[in-house]
CSV table of C-alpha atoms in Angstrom, one decimal:
chain,number,residue,atom,x,y,z
A,252,MET,CA,-22.3,-6.8,-0.4
A,253,GLY,CA,-22.7,-5.6,3.0
A,254,ASP,CA,-20.8,-8.7,4.5
A,255,LEU,CA,-17.4,-9.0,5.7
A,256,HIS,CA,-14.8,-10.1,3.0
A,257,THR,CA,-11.2,-10.9,3.2
A,258,ILE,CA,-8.8,-10.1,0.3
A,259,GLU,CA,-5.7,-12.1,0.2
A,260,TYR,CA,-3.0,-10.5,-1.9
A,261,GLU,CA,0.8,-10.9,-3.0
A,262,ILE,CA,3.2,-8.2,-3.7
A,263,ILE,CA,6.3,-9.3,-5.7
A,264,ALA,CA,9.3,-7.0,-5.8
A,265,LEU,CA,10.3,-6.5,-9.4
A,266,SER,CA,13.1,-4.3,-8.3
A,267,LYS,CA,15.1,-3.5,-5.0
A,268,LEU,CA,12.7,-2.0,-2.3
A,269,HIS,CA,13.1,-0.1,0.8
A,270,ILE,CA,10.1,0.4,3.1
A,271,GLY,CA,12.0,1.7,6.2
A,272,CYS,CA,11.2,2.5,10.0
A,273,GLY,CA,13.1,4.2,12.7
A,274,MET,CA,16.4,3.3,14.1
A,275,LEU,CA,16.6,-0.2,15.8
A,276,PRO,CA,18.8,-1.1,18.7
A,277,GLU,CA,20.5,-3.9,16.9
A,278,LEU,CA,21.3,-1.8,13.8
A,279,PRO,CA,22.6,1.4,15.3
A,280,THR,CA,24.5,2.2,12.1
A,281,SER,CA,21.5,1.9,10.0
A,282,PRO,CA,19.0,4.8,10.5
A,283,LYS,CA,16.4,3.3,8.0
A,284,PRO,CA,16.1,-0.5,8.4
A,285,VAL,CA,13.3,-2.6,7.1
A,286,TYR,CA,10.3,-3.4,9.5
A,287,ARG,CA,10.8,-6.5,11.4
A,288,VAL,CA,8.6,-8.7,13.5
A,289,TYR,CA,10.3,-10.1,16.7
A,290,SER,CA,9.7,-13.3,18.8
A,291,GLN,CA,9.1,-13.0,22.5
A,292,ASP,CA,12.7,-13.6,23.1
A,293,GLY,CA,13.7,-10.7,20.9
A,294,HIS,CA,14.8,-12.5,17.9
A,295,VAL,CA,13.9,-11.2,14.4
A,296,ILE,CA,11.5,-13.8,12.7
A,297,LYS,CA,9.9,-11.9,9.8
A,298,LEU,CA,10.2,-8.9,7.6
A,299,MET,CA,7.1,-6.9,6.8
A,300,ILE,CA,5.4,-4.0,5.0
A,301,PRO,CA,3.0,-2.4,7.6
A,302,GLY,CA,-0.6,-2.5,6.8
A,303,SER,CA,-0.7,1.3,7.5
A,304,THR,CA,1.9,1.9,4.7
A,305,LEU,CA,-0.1,-0.1,2.1
A,306,LYS,CA,-3.3,1.7,3.3
A,307,GLY,CA,-1.7,5.1,2.8
A,308,ILE,CA,-0.4,4.2,-0.8
A,309,THR,CA,-3.9,2.8,-1.7
A,310,ARG,CA,-5.7,5.9,-0.4
A,311,HIS,CA,-3.3,8.1,-2.2
A,312,ILE,CA,-4.0,6.4,-5.5
A,313,ALA,CA,-7.8,6.6,-4.8
A,314,ASP,CA,-7.6,10.3,-4.1
A,315,LYS,CA,-5.5,10.9,-7.3
A,316,LEU,CA,-8.0,9.0,-9.7
A,317,SER,CA,-11.1,10.2,-8.2
A,318,SER,CA,-11.8,12.8,-11.2
A,319,VAL,CA,-10.9,10.1,-13.7
A,320,TYR,CA,-13.3,7.5,-12.4
A,321,GLY,CA,-16.2,9.7,-11.3
A,322,TYR,CA,-16.3,9.5,-7.6
A,323,SER,CA,-15.6,12.2,-4.9
A,324,SER,CA,-12.6,13.0,-2.9
A,325,CYS,CA,-11.3,15.8,-0.6
A,326,LYS,CA,-8.0,14.8,-1.6
A,327,SER,CA,-6.5,15.4,2.0
A,328,VAL,CA,-5.5,13.5,5.1
A,329,LYS,CA,-5.2,16.5,7.4
A,330,PRO,CA,-8.4,16.8,9.7
A,331,GLU,CA,-8.9,20.6,9.3
A,332,GLU,CA,-8.6,20.3,5.5
A,333,ILE,CA,-11.0,17.4,5.5
A,334,VAL,CA,-13.6,19.2,7.5
A,335,ASP,CA,-13.3,22.3,5.4
A,336,GLN,CA,-13.7,20.3,2.0
A,337,HIS,CA,-16.6,18.2,3.3
A,338,ARG,CA,-18.4,21.4,4.3
A,339,LYS,CA,-17.8,22.7,0.8
A,340,MET,CA,-19.0,19.5,-0.7
A,341,GLY,CA,-22.0,19.3,1.6
A,342,GLY,CA,-21.0,16.0,3.1
A,343,LYS,CA,-18.2,13.4,3.3
A,344,CYS,CA,-16.6,12.4,0.1
A,345,ASP,CA,-16.6,8.8,-1.2
A,346,VAL,CA,-12.8,8.2,-0.4
A,347,CYS,CA,-13.3,9.2,3.2
A,348,ASN,CA,-16.6,7.2,3.5
A,349,LEU,CA,-14.4,4.0,2.6
A,350,PHE,CA,-11.0,4.7,4.2
A,351,GLY,CA,-12.2,6.9,7.3
A,352,THR,CA,-10.7,10.1,8.7
A,353,PRO,CA,-8.4,10.9,11.5
A,354,GLY,CA,-10.6,11.4,14.6
A,355,GLY,CA,-13.8,11.4,12.5
A,356,TYR,CA,-15.4,8.7,10.3
A,357,SER,CA,-14.4,5.1,10.9
A,358,SER,CA,-12.9,3.0,8.1
A,359,LYS,CA,-14.7,0.3,6.2
A,360,ILE,CA,-11.4,-1.4,5.4
A,361,TYR,CA,-8.4,-2.8,7.5
A,362,PHE,CA,-5.1,-3.7,5.9
A,363,LEU,CA,-3.2,-6.3,7.7
A,364,ASP,CA,0.7,-6.3,7.7
A,365,ALA,CA,2.2,-8.1,4.7
A,366,PHE,CA,5.1,-10.6,5.5
A,367,ALA,CA,8.0,-11.4,3.4
A,368,ASN,CA,9.1,-14.9,2.2
A,369,ILE,CA,12.7,-14.2,2.9
A,370,SER,CA,15.1,-14.1,5.9
A,371,PRO,CA,16.4,-10.9,7.2
A,372,LYS,CA,19.9,-12.2,6.4
A,373,LEU,CA,19.3,-11.8,2.5
A,374,LEU,CA,18.6,-8.1,2.8
A,375,ASP,CA,21.1,-5.9,0.9
A,376,MET,CA,22.5,-2.6,2.1
A,377,TYR,CA,22.6,0.7,-0.1
A,378,THR,CA,25.1,3.3,0.7
A,379,GLY,CA,25.0,6.8,-0.8
A,380,ILE,CA,25.9,10.5,-0.5
A,381,LEU,CA,23.9,13.7,-0.4
A,382,ILE,CA,24.6,16.4,-3.0
A,383,ASP,CA,24.6,20.1,-2.4
A,384,ARG,CA,22.8,21.0,-5.7
A,385,SER,CA,23.3,24.7,-5.4
A,386,LYS,CA,27.1,24.0,-5.5
A,387,MET,CA,27.1,20.5,-7.1
A,388,VAL,CA,29.6,19.2,-4.6
A,389,VAL,CA,29.1,16.4,-1.8
A,390,ARG,CA,27.8,17.6,1.6
A,391,GLU,CA,30.2,17.0,4.4
A,392,LYS,CA,29.2,14.3,6.9
A,393,HIS,CA,26.2,13.3,4.7
A,394,LEU,CA,27.1,9.6,3.8
A,395,TYR,CA,24.0,7.5,4.5
A,396,SER,CA,22.8,4.0,4.2
A,397,TYR,CA,19.6,1.9,4.3
A,398,GLU,CA,18.6,-1.6,3.9
A,399,ILE,CA,17.2,-2.9,0.7
A,400,ILE,CA,14.8,-5.7,0.0
A,401,PRO,CA,16.0,-7.8,-3.0
A,402,ALA,CA,14.1,-8.1,-6.1
A,403,GLY,CA,11.9,-11.3,-6.3
A,404,THR,CA,10.9,-11.0,-2.6
A,405,LYS,CA,7.2,-11.9,-2.1
A,406,PHE,CA,4.9,-10.4,0.6
A,407,HIS,CA,1.5,-12.1,1.5
A,408,GLY,CA,-1.0,-10.0,3.3
A,409,SER,CA,-4.8,-9.7,3.7
A,410,ILE,CA,-7.3,-6.7,3.5
A,411,ILE,CA,-10.6,-7.1,5.6
A,412,THR,CA,-13.6,-5.2,4.2
A,413,TYR,CA,-17.0,-4.6,5.9
A,414,GLY,CA,-20.2,-3.1,4.6
A,415,PHE,CA,-19.0,-2.4,1.1
A,416,THR,CA,-21.3,-0.9,-1.7
A,417,GLU,CA,-20.5,-1.3,-5.3
A,418,LEU,CA,-18.9,2.0,-5.3
A,419,ASP,CA,-16.4,1.0,-2.3
A,420,TRP,CA,-15.4,-2.0,-4.5
A,421,LYS,CA,-14.8,0.2,-7.4
A,422,ILE,CA,-12.6,2.6,-5.5
A,423,LEU,CA,-10.6,0.0,-3.7
A,424,LEU,CA,-10.0,-2.5,-6.6
A,425,ILE,CA,-9.2,0.5,-9.1
A,426,ALA,CA,-6.5,1.7,-6.5
A,427,LEU,CA,-5.2,-1.7,-5.9
A,428,SER,CA,-4.7,-2.2,-9.8
A,429,GLU,CA,-2.7,0.9,-9.9
A,430,ILE,CA,-0.2,-0.2,-7.2
A,431,PRO,CA,2.2,-1.5,-9.7
A,432,TYR,CA,2.3,1.7,-11.6
A,433,GLU,CA,2.6,3.8,-8.5
A,434,GLY,CA,5.4,1.7,-6.8
A,435,ILE,CA,6.1,1.4,-3.1
A,436,GLY,CA,8.5,2.7,-0.6
A,437,LEU,CA,11.6,4.9,-1.2
A,438,ARG,CA,12.2,5.9,-4.8
A,439,ARG,CA,8.9,4.0,-5.7
A,440,GLY,CA,10.3,0.6,-6.1
A,441,ASP,CA,8.8,-1.6,-8.9
A,442,VAL,CA,6.3,-4.2,-7.8
A,443,ASP,CA,3.5,-6.5,-9.1
A,444,PHE,CA,0.3,-6.8,-7.2
A,445,LYS,CA,-2.0,-9.8,-7.4
A,446,ILE,CA,-5.3,-10.7,-5.6
A,447,VAL,CA,-4.9,-14.4,-4.6
A,448,LYS,CA,-8.4,-14.9,-3.2
A,449,ILE,CA,-11.6,-13.3,-2.1
A,450,THR,CA,-13.7,-14.9,0.5
A,451,PRO,CA,-16.6,-15.2,0.5
A,452,ASP,CA,-16.9,-15.1,-3.4
A,453,LEU,CA,-18.3,-12.2,-5.0
A,454,SER,CA,-21.5,-12.4,-6.9
A,455,ASN,CA,-21.1,-12.9,-10.7
A,456,GLU,CA,-22.9,-9.6,-11.2
A,457,LEU,CA,-20.3,-7.7,-9.2
A,458,VAL,CA,-17.5,-9.7,-11.0
A,459,SER,CA,-18.8,-8.5,-14.4
A,460,LYS,CA,-18.8,-5.0,-13.1
A,461,ILE,CA,-15.3,-5.3,-11.8
A,462,LYS,CA,-14.2,-6.5,-15.2
A,463,ASN,CA,-15.7,-3.5,-16.8
A,464,TRP,CA,-14.1,-1.0,-14.2
A,465,LEU,CA,-10.6,-2.5,-14.6
A,466,GLY,CA,-10.6,-3.3,-18.4
A,467,ASP,CA,-7.3,-4.9,-19.4
A,468,ARG,CA,-6.0,-4.7,-15.7
A,469,TYR,CA,-8.5,-7.3,-14.6
A,470,GLU,CA,-6.7,-10.4,-15.9
A,471,SER,CA,-3.3,-9.2,-14.4
A,472,ILE,CA,-4.7,-8.2,-10.8
A,473,PHE,CA,-7.1,-11.2,-10.5
A,474,SER,CA,-4.9,-13.8,-12.4
A,475,GLU,CA,-4.7,-16.1,-9.3
A,476,VAL,CA,-8.2,-15.6,-8.2
A,477,LYS,CA,-10.5,-18.9,-8.6
A,478,LYS,CA,-14.0,-17.9,-9.3
């Protein structure tokens, strides 16, 4: 279990999604465009969800579910709060042991960027207005817009793990199985999450324990895995 493993996964958008970045030069009127990958000559070649975004979502879920599944979490990503909580706990929590901490513990997991199967030309645009809820009127000069990834889009990415214990596998896979319930991006867009392949194969003993941890969700998240 201490070996290097690669988890290949697929995210399928069940509703419109927005995972935005800062303003881009070629889109001056859209302050929240979707992340892009560029060729050396400056042309857009792929749309993506950054690995850091997926890691953040997964860690958030792991923190939230710690008391339900019996592992420890300091429930923070702020260095000063983490140090304080770990001091009270008498050592680092299980979630920080897996995901690492800013300027502190190294991570045992690395999320690669996930790339879309569609062209940027297929993106939609959403336009809305901001409401002053105290007066229930439209705010002046608060028309906004952002790019939308259409439903049906698929993203393929990988997660690299190293030195995992059984507890690490439990925390990670429980969190990944909850992504469809948590959602991704602005307004928590609906997605499906599937593990396509894990290499090298996990032991039969560990697979049996994973089935026990995930229960009914095992078949949905591992439906593509050939064991």
